[in-house]
Coordinates of C-alpha atoms in Angstrom, one line a residue:
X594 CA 109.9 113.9 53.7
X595 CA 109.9 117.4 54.6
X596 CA 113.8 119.1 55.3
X597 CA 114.2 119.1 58.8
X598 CA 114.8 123.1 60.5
X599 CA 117.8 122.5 62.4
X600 CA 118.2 127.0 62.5
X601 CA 114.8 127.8 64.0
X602 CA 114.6 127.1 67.9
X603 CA 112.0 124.2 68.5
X604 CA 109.9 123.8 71.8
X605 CA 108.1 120.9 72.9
X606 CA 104.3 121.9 74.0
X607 CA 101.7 119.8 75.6
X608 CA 98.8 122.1 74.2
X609 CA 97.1 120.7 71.2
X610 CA 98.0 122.7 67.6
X611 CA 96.4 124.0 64.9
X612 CA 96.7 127.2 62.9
X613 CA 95.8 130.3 64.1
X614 CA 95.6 128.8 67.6
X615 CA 97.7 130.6 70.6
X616 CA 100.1 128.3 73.2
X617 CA 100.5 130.2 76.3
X618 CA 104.3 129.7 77.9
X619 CA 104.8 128.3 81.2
X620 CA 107.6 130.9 83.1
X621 CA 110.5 127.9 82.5
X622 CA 109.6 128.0 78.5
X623 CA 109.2 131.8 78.7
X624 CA 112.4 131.8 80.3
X625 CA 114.5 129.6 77.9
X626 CA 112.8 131.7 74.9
X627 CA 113.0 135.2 76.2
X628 CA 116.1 135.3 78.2
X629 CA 118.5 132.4 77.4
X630 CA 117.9 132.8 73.6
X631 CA 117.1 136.3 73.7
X632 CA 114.1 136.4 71.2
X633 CA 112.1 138.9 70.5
X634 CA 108.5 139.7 69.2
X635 CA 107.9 138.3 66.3
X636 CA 110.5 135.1 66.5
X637 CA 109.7 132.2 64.7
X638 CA 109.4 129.0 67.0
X639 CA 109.1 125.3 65.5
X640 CA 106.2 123.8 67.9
X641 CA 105.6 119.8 68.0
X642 CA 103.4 118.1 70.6
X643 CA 103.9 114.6 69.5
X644 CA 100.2 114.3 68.2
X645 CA 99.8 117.0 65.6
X646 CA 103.4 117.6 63.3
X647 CA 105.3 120.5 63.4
X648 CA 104.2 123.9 63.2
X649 CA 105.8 127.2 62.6
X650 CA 104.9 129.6 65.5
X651 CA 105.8 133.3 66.4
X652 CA 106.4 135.2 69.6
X653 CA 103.9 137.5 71.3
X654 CA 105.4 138.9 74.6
X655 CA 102.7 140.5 76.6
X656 CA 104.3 141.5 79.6
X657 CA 107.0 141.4 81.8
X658 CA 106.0 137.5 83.0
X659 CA 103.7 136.6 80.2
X660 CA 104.3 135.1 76.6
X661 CA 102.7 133.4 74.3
X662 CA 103.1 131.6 70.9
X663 CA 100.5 132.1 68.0
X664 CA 100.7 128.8 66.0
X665 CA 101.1 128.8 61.9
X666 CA 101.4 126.9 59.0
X667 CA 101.8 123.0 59.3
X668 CA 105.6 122.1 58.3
X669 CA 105.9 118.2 58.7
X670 CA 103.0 115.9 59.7
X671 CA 103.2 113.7 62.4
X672 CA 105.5 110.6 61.7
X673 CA 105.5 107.7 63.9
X674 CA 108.2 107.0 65.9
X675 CA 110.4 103.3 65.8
X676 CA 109.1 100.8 67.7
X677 CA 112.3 100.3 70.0
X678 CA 112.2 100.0 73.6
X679 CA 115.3 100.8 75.9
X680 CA 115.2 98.6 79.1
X681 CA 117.8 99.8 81.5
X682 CA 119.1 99.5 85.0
X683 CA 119.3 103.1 86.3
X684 CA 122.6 104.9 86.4
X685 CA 123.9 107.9 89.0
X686 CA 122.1 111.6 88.2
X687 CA 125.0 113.2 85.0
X688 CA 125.3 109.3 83.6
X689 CA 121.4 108.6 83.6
X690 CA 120.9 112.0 82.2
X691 CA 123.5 111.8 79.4
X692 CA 121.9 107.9 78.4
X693 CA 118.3 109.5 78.1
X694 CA 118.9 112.2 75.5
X695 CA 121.0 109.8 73.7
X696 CA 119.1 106.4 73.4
X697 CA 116.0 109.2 72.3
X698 CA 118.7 110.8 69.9
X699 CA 119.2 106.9 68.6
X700 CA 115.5 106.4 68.1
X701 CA 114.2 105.2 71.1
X702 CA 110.9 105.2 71.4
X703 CA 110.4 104.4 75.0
X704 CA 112.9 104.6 78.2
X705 CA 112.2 101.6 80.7
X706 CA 113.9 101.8 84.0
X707 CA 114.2 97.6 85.1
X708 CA 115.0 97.4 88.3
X709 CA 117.9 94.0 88.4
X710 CA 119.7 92.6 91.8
X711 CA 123.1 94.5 91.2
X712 CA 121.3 98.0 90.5
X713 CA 122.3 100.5 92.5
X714 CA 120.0 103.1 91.8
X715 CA 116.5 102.1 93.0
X716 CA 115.1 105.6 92.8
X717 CA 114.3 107.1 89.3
X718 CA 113.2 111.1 89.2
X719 CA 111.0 110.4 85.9
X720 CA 109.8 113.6 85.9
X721 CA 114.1 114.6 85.2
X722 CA 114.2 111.5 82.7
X723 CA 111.2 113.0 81.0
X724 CA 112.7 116.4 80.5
X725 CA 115.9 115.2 79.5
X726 CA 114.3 112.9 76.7
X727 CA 112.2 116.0 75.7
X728 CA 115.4 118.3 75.7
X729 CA 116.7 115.2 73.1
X730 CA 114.0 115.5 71.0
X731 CA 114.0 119.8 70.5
X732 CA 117.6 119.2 69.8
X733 CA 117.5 116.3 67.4
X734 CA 114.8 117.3 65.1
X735 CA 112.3 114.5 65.9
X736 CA 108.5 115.4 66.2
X737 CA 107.2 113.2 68.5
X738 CA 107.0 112.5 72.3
X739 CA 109.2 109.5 73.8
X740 CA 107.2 107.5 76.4
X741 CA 109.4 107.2 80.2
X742 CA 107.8 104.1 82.3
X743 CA 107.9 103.6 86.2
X744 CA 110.6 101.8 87.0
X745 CA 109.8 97.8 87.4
X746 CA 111.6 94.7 88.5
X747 CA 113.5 92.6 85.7
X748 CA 111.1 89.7 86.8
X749 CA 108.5 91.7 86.1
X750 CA 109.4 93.2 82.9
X751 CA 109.8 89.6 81.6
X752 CA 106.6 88.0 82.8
X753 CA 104.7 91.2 80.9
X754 CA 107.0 90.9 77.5
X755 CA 104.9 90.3 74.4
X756 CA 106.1 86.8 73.3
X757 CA 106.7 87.8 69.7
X758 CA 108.5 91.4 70.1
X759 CA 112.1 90.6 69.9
X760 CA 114.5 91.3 72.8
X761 CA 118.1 92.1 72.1
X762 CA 120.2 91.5 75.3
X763 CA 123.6 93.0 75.2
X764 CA 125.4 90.3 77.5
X765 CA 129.6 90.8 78.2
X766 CA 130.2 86.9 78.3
X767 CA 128.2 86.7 75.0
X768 CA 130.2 84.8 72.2
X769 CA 132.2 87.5 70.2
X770 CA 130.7 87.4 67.0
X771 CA 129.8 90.0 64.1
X772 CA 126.8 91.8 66.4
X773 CA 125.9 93.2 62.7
X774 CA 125.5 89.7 61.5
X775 CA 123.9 88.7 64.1
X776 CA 121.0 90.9 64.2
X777 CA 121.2 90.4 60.3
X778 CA 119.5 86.6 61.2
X779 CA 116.3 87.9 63.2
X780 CA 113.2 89.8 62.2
X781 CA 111.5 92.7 64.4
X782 CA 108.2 93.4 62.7
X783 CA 106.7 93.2 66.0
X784 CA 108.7 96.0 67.5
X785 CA 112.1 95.4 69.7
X786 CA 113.5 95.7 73.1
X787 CA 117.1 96.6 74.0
X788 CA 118.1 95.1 77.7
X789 CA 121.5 96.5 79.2
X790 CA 122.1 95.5 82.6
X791 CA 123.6 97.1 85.7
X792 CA 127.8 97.8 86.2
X793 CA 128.2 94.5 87.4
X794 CA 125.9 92.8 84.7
X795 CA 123.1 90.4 85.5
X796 CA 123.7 87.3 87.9
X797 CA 123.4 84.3 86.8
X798 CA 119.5 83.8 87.5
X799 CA 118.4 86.7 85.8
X800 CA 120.5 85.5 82.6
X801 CA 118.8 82.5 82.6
X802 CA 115.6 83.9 83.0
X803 CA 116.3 86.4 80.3
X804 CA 117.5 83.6 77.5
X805 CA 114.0 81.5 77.7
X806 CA 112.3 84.4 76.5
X807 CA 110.6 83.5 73.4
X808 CA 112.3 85.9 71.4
X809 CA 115.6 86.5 72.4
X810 CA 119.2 87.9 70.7
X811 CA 121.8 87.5 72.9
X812 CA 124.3 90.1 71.4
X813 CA 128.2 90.5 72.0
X814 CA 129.6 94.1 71.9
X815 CA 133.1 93.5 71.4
X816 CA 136.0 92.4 73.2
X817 CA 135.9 95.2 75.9
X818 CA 133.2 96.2 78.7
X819 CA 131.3 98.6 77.8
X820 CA 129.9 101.0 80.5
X821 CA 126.0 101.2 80.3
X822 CA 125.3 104.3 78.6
X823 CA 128.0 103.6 76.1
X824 CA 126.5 100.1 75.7
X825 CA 123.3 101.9 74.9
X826 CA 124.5 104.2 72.2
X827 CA 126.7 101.4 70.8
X828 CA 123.7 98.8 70.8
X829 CA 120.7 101.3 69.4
X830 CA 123.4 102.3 66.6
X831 CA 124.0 98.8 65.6
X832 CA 119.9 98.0 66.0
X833 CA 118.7 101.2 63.8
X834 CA 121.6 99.9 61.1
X835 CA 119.9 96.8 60.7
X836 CA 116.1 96.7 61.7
X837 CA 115.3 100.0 63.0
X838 CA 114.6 103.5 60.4
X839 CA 118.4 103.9 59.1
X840 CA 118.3 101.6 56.2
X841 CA 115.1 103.5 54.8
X842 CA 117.2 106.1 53.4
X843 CA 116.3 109.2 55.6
X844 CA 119.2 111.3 56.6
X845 CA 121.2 112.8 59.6
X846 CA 121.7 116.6 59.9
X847 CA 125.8 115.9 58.9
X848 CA 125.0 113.6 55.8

């Protein structure tokens, strides 16, 4: 596996990439190049769209409100992402923000708003969740694009669950056991889901509903309540350390 860049500044594009090709800036990305980091001509840029790897890029400023990026050498090819989806009842504007760019920075693949009876968010501004997993993902060192769903009810989400992709459900009146144990016993070649509820948790309904899924791990986190984006860090940590990419031997930026 190619050694990740963690000095050169790396920009999420839409546009597709190949060598020799040019990526026109939108003013925002212009803006955060230009101004906030204060490159100049010639500064190398780390592109990644998500489809094609990462490329090396340089800096062409041709005016005043124009920019662009000509597109080099190939440095990593694509790599797939892990199959881990975070199913979440939305949190207030800094909280939700801060829980995107982390469950991304803890491998998740997908960020699924479930809408539950004690949520009390019912409004989601994706195209803010979006950004804030793609900020995660420039930061982080990952090359490809998290997937942000329209927010759906809990019922919902259930009835439309693949019966053989494993859901982990992080439930405060749980057993306390060994959650590392625990997730030791189950399998998830078929991909997993994480569900944390709403402050408040699920009622008693929506538990029951939850626990006749086919495949489901109900999973203790410990003796104290955990607020939801710390659940989430906690729970994908505990998830990568047993089925997810961890045990495969690649490496953070502070190993």
């Amino acid at each position: 596996m190619a050694r990740t860049d963690f000095r050169t500044p790396r920009l999420y594009v839409e546009a597709p990439l190949a060598e020799g090709a040019e990526v026109k800036l939108d003013p925002q990305q212009m803006n955060y190049l230009v101004n906030v980091l204060r490159l100049g001509e010639g500064a190398p840029v780390l592109l990644f769209n998500g489809r094609d790897g990462e490329f090396t890029s340089a800096l062409a400023v041709t005016s005043r409100k124009g920019a662009s990026l000509i597109v080099g050498r190939r440095t990593r090819p694509q790599e797939a992402p892990p199959d881990v989806d975070y199913l979440f009842a939305p949190l207030k504007h800094a909280r939700l923000d801060y829980m995107a760019q982390k469950a991304v920075e803890m491998g998740a693949r997908r960020l699924r708003p479930v809408i539950t009876r004690r949520t009390q968010i019912a409004r989601v501004n994706l195209e803010r969740l979006r950004a804030n997993a793609i900020e995660a993902c420039e930061q982080c060192g990952v090359i490809w694009a998290p997937e942000v769903a329209a927010p759906e009810t809990l019922e919902k989400t259930l009835a439309r669950w693949p019966p053989e992709r494993l859901i982990v459900f992080c439930d405060e009146e749980a057993p306390q056991a060994n959650p590392l144990d625990a997730l030791g016993e189950v399998s998830a070649e078929n991909g997993v889901g994480l569900l944390v509820g709403p402050e408040g948790g699920f009622d008693d309904d929506e538990r029951a509903a939850i626990l006749v899924s086919p495949r489901v791990l109900r999973l203790s986190l410990g003796p104290r309540i955990l607020r939801a984006d710390t659940a989430a860090v906690a729970a994908l940590a505990l998830i990568q350390a047993t089925l997810g990419d961890w045990p495969k031997g690649r490496r953070g930026r502070g190993s």
